[in-house]
């Protein structure tokens, strides 16, 4: 058998093996439910199971179906941020469920837009506004923007000074930036 035919068969077999092993878990269709509450409940069940990518269409549907509820925008954004880091096993290796780094960056941008929208909708609900600012700050820190994280955490603290869980987080970020030698590996 000529070498070219063997190479072509080997390439075709490898491609078929890769494509068949590259199946993504089924995602719910966006029109699975017209009721935003049902979509939200189904989406949050998937989130609690760690199936962030699978939850996105349902949570997007909930946020679009009830656009005036800030919490839905926050929860959708949080699911997006978690989906960016969701892993999966493929061909014996652990990798990102969303493989394209360009797509992951686009997802982070969408999450930040959703957080800003949730913050806008929250209006005078200081806890919700602070929650959105804190989540934005956390995303900035994870993605390597410590100054933006510092500002976001400080804004969250100032927005809701009664929220003791975030008190001092900005100071912690500042300390890490001033003394990087003291930062422990996570």
mmCIF file of C-alpha atoms in Angstrom:
data_model
loop_
_atom_site.group_PDB
_atom_site.id
_atom_site.type_symbol
_atom_site.label_atom_id
_atom_site.label_comp_id
_atom_site.label_asym_id
_atom_site.label_seq_id
_atom_site.Cartn_x
_atom_site.Cartn_y
_atom_site.Cartn_z
ATOM 1 C CA UNK A 1 0.000 0.000 0.000
ATOM 2 C CA UNK A 2 1.455 3.388 -0.897
ATOM 3 C CA UNK A 3 2.629 5.580 1.968
ATOM 4 C CA UNK A 4 0.239 8.401 0.956
ATOM 5 C CA UNK A 5 -2.807 6.113 1.305
ATOM 6 C CA UNK A 6 -1.658 4.876 4.710
ATOM 7 C CA UNK A 7 -1.035 8.454 5.857
ATOM 8 C CA UNK A 8 -4.476 9.542 4.604
ATOM 9 C CA UNK A 9 -6.201 6.632 6.374
ATOM 10 C CA UNK A 10 -4.269 7.318 9.556
ATOM 11 C CA UNK A 11 -5.166 11.029 9.408
ATOM 12 C CA UNK A 12 -8.851 10.245 8.760
ATOM 13 C CA UNK A 13 -8.928 7.755 11.620
ATOM 14 C CA UNK A 14 -7.241 10.194 13.983
ATOM 15 C CA UNK A 15 -9.656 12.956 12.998
ATOM 16 C CA UNK A 16 -12.673 10.678 13.534
ATOM 17 C CA UNK A 17 -11.335 9.528 16.905
ATOM 18 C CA UNK A 18 -10.714 13.132 17.986
ATOM 19 C CA UNK A 19 -14.146 14.339 16.820
ATOM 20 C CA UNK A 20 -16.003 11.469 18.495
ATOM 21 C CA UNK A 21 -14.089 11.984 21.741
ATOM 22 C CA UNK A 22 -14.660 15.737 21.656
ATOM 23 C CA UNK A 23 -18.367 15.718 22.483
ATOM 24 C CA UNK A 24 -19.504 18.441 24.819
ATOM 25 C CA UNK A 25 -22.104 17.570 27.417
ATOM 26 C CA UNK A 26 -25.595 18.349 26.155
ATOM 27 C CA UNK A 27 -26.728 21.845 26.980
ATOM 28 C CA UNK A 28 -30.320 22.768 27.564
ATOM 29 C CA UNK A 29 -31.909 24.604 24.687
ATOM 30 C CA UNK A 30 -32.500 28.308 25.288
ATOM 31 C CA UNK A 31 -36.228 27.844 24.766
ATOM 32 C CA UNK A 32 -36.487 25.018 27.300
ATOM 33 C CA UNK A 33 -38.874 27.156 29.312
ATOM 34 C CA UNK A 34 -40.636 30.451 28.792
ATOM 35 C CA UNK A 35 -40.941 31.065 32.535
ATOM 36 C CA UNK A 36 -37.878 32.925 33.895
ATOM 37 C CA UNK A 37 -38.426 31.416 37.363
ATOM 38 C CA UNK A 38 -38.326 27.872 36.010
ATOM 39 C CA UNK A 39 -35.243 28.674 33.898
ATOM 40 C CA UNK A 40 -33.567 30.223 36.954
ATOM 41 C CA UNK A 41 -34.383 27.227 39.164
ATOM 42 C CA UNK A 42 -33.104 24.744 36.566
ATOM 43 C CA UNK A 43 -29.995 26.858 35.977
ATOM 44 C CA UNK A 44 -29.162 27.133 39.670
ATOM 45 C CA UNK A 45 -29.530 23.358 40.064
ATOM 46 C CA UNK A 46 -26.858 22.947 37.374
ATOM 47 C CA UNK A 47 -24.679 25.574 39.087
ATOM 48 C CA UNK A 48 -24.887 23.689 42.396
ATOM 49 C CA UNK A 49 -23.784 20.561 40.522
ATOM 50 C CA UNK A 50 -20.750 22.436 39.168
ATOM 51 C CA UNK A 51 -22.158 22.366 35.612
ATOM 52 C CA UNK A 52 -21.592 26.048 34.911
ATOM 53 C CA UNK A 53 -21.298 25.831 31.116
ATOM 54 C CA UNK A 54 -24.524 23.841 30.979
ATOM 55 C CA UNK A 55 -26.328 26.414 33.154
ATOM 56 C CA UNK A 56 -25.554 29.427 30.989
ATOM 57 C CA UNK A 57 -28.417 29.218 28.494
ATOM 58 C CA UNK A 58 -30.970 28.764 31.262
ATOM 59 C CA UNK A 59 -29.609 31.617 33.376
ATOM 60 C CA UNK A 60 -29.353 33.868 30.316
ATOM 61 C CA UNK A 61 -32.982 33.042 29.551
ATOM 62 C CA UNK A 62 -33.957 33.925 33.128
ATOM 63 C CA UNK A 63 -32.059 37.242 33.023
ATOM 64 C CA UNK A 64 -33.589 38.138 29.663
ATOM 65 C CA UNK A 65 -37.059 37.051 30.811
ATOM 66 C CA UNK A 66 -36.936 39.188 33.968
ATOM 67 C CA UNK A 67 -34.518 41.992 33.002
ATOM 68 C CA UNK A 68 -35.385 44.179 35.994
ATOM 69 C CA UNK A 69 -34.131 41.704 38.618
ATOM 70 C CA UNK A 70 -30.535 42.561 39.513
ATOM 71 C CA UNK A 71 -29.938 39.227 41.256
ATOM 72 C CA UNK A 72 -30.554 37.317 38.014
ATOM 73 C CA UNK A 73 -27.892 39.357 36.211
ATOM 74 C CA UNK A 74 -25.463 38.766 39.077
ATOM 75 C CA UNK A 75 -26.089 35.030 39.175
ATOM 76 C CA UNK A 76 -25.789 34.736 35.393
ATOM 77 C CA UNK A 77 -22.500 36.686 35.498
ATOM 78 C CA UNK A 78 -21.172 34.492 38.300
ATOM 79 C CA UNK A 79 -22.054 31.348 36.338
ATOM 80 C CA UNK A 80 -20.203 32.759 33.318
ATOM 81 C CA UNK A 81 -17.115 33.500 35.420
ATOM 82 C CA UNK A 82 -17.192 29.970 36.843
ATOM 83 C CA UNK A 83 -17.762 28.460 33.372
ATOM 84 C CA UNK A 84 -14.583 30.161 32.167
ATOM 85 C CA UNK A 85 -12.600 28.018 34.619
ATOM 86 C CA UNK A 86 -14.701 24.836 34.421
ATOM 87 C CA UNK A 87 -12.603 21.828 33.570
ATOM 88 C CA UNK A 88 -13.331 18.612 31.756
ATOM 89 C CA UNK A 89 -11.492 15.420 30.997
ATOM 90 C CA UNK A 90 -10.687 14.865 27.319
ATOM 91 C CA UNK A 91 -8.519 12.067 25.957
ATOM 92 C CA UNK A 92 -7.164 11.432 29.428
ATOM 93 C CA UNK A 93 -6.177 15.049 30.026
ATOM 94 C CA UNK A 94 -7.747 17.736 32.156
ATOM 95 C CA UNK A 95 -8.519 20.868 30.137
ATOM 96 C CA UNK A 96 -10.862 23.844 30.094
ATOM 97 C CA UNK A 97 -14.431 22.989 29.094
ATOM 98 C CA UNK A 98 -14.356 26.135 26.947
ATOM 99 C CA UNK A 99 -11.147 25.510 25.057
ATOM 100 C CA UNK A 100 -10.661 28.785 23.202
ATOM 101 C CA UNK A 101 -8.895 31.471 25.207
ATOM 102 C CA UNK A 102 -10.498 34.078 22.937
ATOM 103 C CA UNK A 103 -13.927 32.707 23.825
ATOM 104 C CA UNK A 104 -13.070 32.676 27.540
ATOM 105 C CA UNK A 105 -12.023 36.341 27.380
ATOM 106 C CA UNK A 106 -15.291 37.166 25.574
ATOM 107 C CA UNK A 107 -17.167 35.340 28.328
ATOM 108 C CA UNK A 108 -15.439 37.422 31.006
ATOM 109 C CA UNK A 109 -16.384 40.584 29.134
ATOM 110 C CA UNK A 110 -20.004 39.413 28.992
ATOM 111 C CA UNK A 111 -19.938 38.652 32.715
ATOM 112 C CA UNK A 112 -18.589 42.122 33.487
ATOM 113 C CA UNK A 113 -21.366 43.671 31.362
ATOM 114 C CA UNK A 114 -23.953 41.613 33.255
ATOM 115 C CA UNK A 115 -22.505 42.729 36.596
ATOM 116 C CA UNK A 116 -22.628 46.365 35.479
ATOM 117 C CA UNK A 117 -26.233 45.887 34.367
ATOM 118 C CA UNK A 118 -27.122 44.263 37.687
ATOM 119 C CA UNK A 119 -25.476 47.139 39.528
ATOM 120 C CA UNK A 120 -27.436 49.663 37.451
ATOM 121 C CA UNK A 121 -30.722 47.870 38.086
ATOM 122 C CA UNK A 122 -30.018 47.467 41.817
ATOM 123 C CA UNK A 123 -30.130 51.233 42.210
ATOM 124 C CA UNK A 124 -30.435 51.961 45.936
ATOM 125 C CA UNK A 125 -30.101 48.353 47.096
ATOM 126 C CA UNK A 126 -26.638 48.913 48.582
ATOM 127 C CA UNK A 127 -26.006 45.248 49.372
ATOM 128 C CA UNK A 128 -26.736 44.200 45.783
ATOM 129 C CA UNK A 129 -24.590 47.028 44.377
ATOM 130 C CA UNK A 130 -21.768 46.083 46.764
ATOM 131 C CA UNK A 131 -22.171 42.410 45.798
ATOM 132 C CA UNK A 132 -21.803 43.268 42.099
ATOM 133 C CA UNK A 133 -18.754 45.450 42.819
ATOM 134 C CA UNK A 134 -17.193 42.676 44.917
ATOM 135 C CA UNK A 135 -17.739 40.067 42.216
ATOM 136 C CA UNK A 136 -16.233 42.395 39.602
ATOM 137 C CA UNK A 137 -13.239 42.998 41.885
ATOM 138 C CA UNK A 138 -12.800 39.268 42.403
ATOM 139 C CA UNK A 139 -12.821 38.661 38.628
ATOM 140 C CA UNK A 140 -10.277 41.431 38.114
ATOM 141 C CA UNK A 141 -7.997 39.890 40.735
ATOM 142 C CA UNK A 142 -8.271 36.408 39.235
ATOM 143 C CA UNK A 143 -7.432 37.754 35.788
ATOM 144 C CA UNK A 144 -4.330 39.562 37.037
ATOM 145 C CA UNK A 145 -5.559 43.125 37.472
ATOM 146 C CA UNK A 146 -4.714 43.865 41.107
ATOM 147 C CA UNK A 147 -5.302 47.622 40.922
ATOM 148 C CA UNK A 148 -8.787 47.131 39.492
ATOM 149 C CA UNK A 149 -9.432 44.511 42.168
ATOM 150 C CA UNK A 150 -8.272 46.909 44.873
ATOM 151 C CA UNK A 151 -10.535 49.693 43.600
ATOM 152 C CA UNK A 152 -13.502 47.328 43.232
ATOM 153 C CA UNK A 153 -13.152 45.903 46.734
ATOM 154 C CA UNK A 154 -12.743 49.389 48.186
ATOM 155 C CA UNK A 155 -15.870 50.575 46.346
ATOM 156 C CA UNK A 156 -17.791 47.557 47.644
ATOM 157 C CA UNK A 157 -16.683 48.335 51.208
ATOM 158 C CA UNK A 158 -17.702 51.983 50.850
ATOM 159 C CA UNK A 159 -21.024 51.097 49.205
ATOM 160 C CA UNK A 160 -22.104 48.868 52.093
ATOM 161 C CA UNK A 161 -19.965 49.448 55.206
ATOM 162 C CA UNK A 162 -22.228 47.091 57.190
ATOM 163 C CA UNK A 163 -21.162 44.090 55.086
ATOM 164 C CA UNK A 164 -18.546 42.630 57.412
ATOM 165 C CA UNK A 165 -17.659 39.713 55.108
ATOM 166 C CA UNK A 166 -15.821 42.044 52.714
ATOM 167 C CA UNK A 167 -14.360 44.430 55.263
ATOM 168 C CA UNK A 168 -10.597 44.520 54.888
ATOM 169 C CA UNK A 169 -10.452 42.753 51.518
ATOM 170 C CA UNK A 170 -9.087 45.873 49.795
ATOM 171 C CA UNK A 171 -6.457 46.223 52.528
ATOM 172 C CA UNK A 172 -5.463 42.595 51.940
ATOM 173 C CA UNK A 173 -5.002 43.267 48.201
ATOM 174 C CA UNK A 174 -2.940 46.381 48.985
ATOM 175 C CA UNK A 175 -0.763 44.374 51.363
ATOM 176 C CA UNK A 176 -0.209 41.720 48.668
ATOM 177 C CA UNK A 177 0.855 44.411 46.200
ATOM 178 C CA UNK A 178 3.171 46.113 48.700
ATOM 179 C CA UNK A 179 4.714 42.859 49.938
ATOM 180 C CA UNK A 180 4.543 40.249 47.156
ATOM 181 C CA UNK A 181 7.200 38.187 48.928
ATOM 182 C CA UNK A 182 4.607 37.369 51.613
ATOM 183 C CA UNK A 183 1.981 36.082 49.175
ATOM 184 C CA UNK A 184 1.462 32.349 49.526
ATOM 185 C CA UNK A 185 0.766 30.151 46.518
ATOM 186 C CA UNK A 186 -2.903 29.291 46.232
#
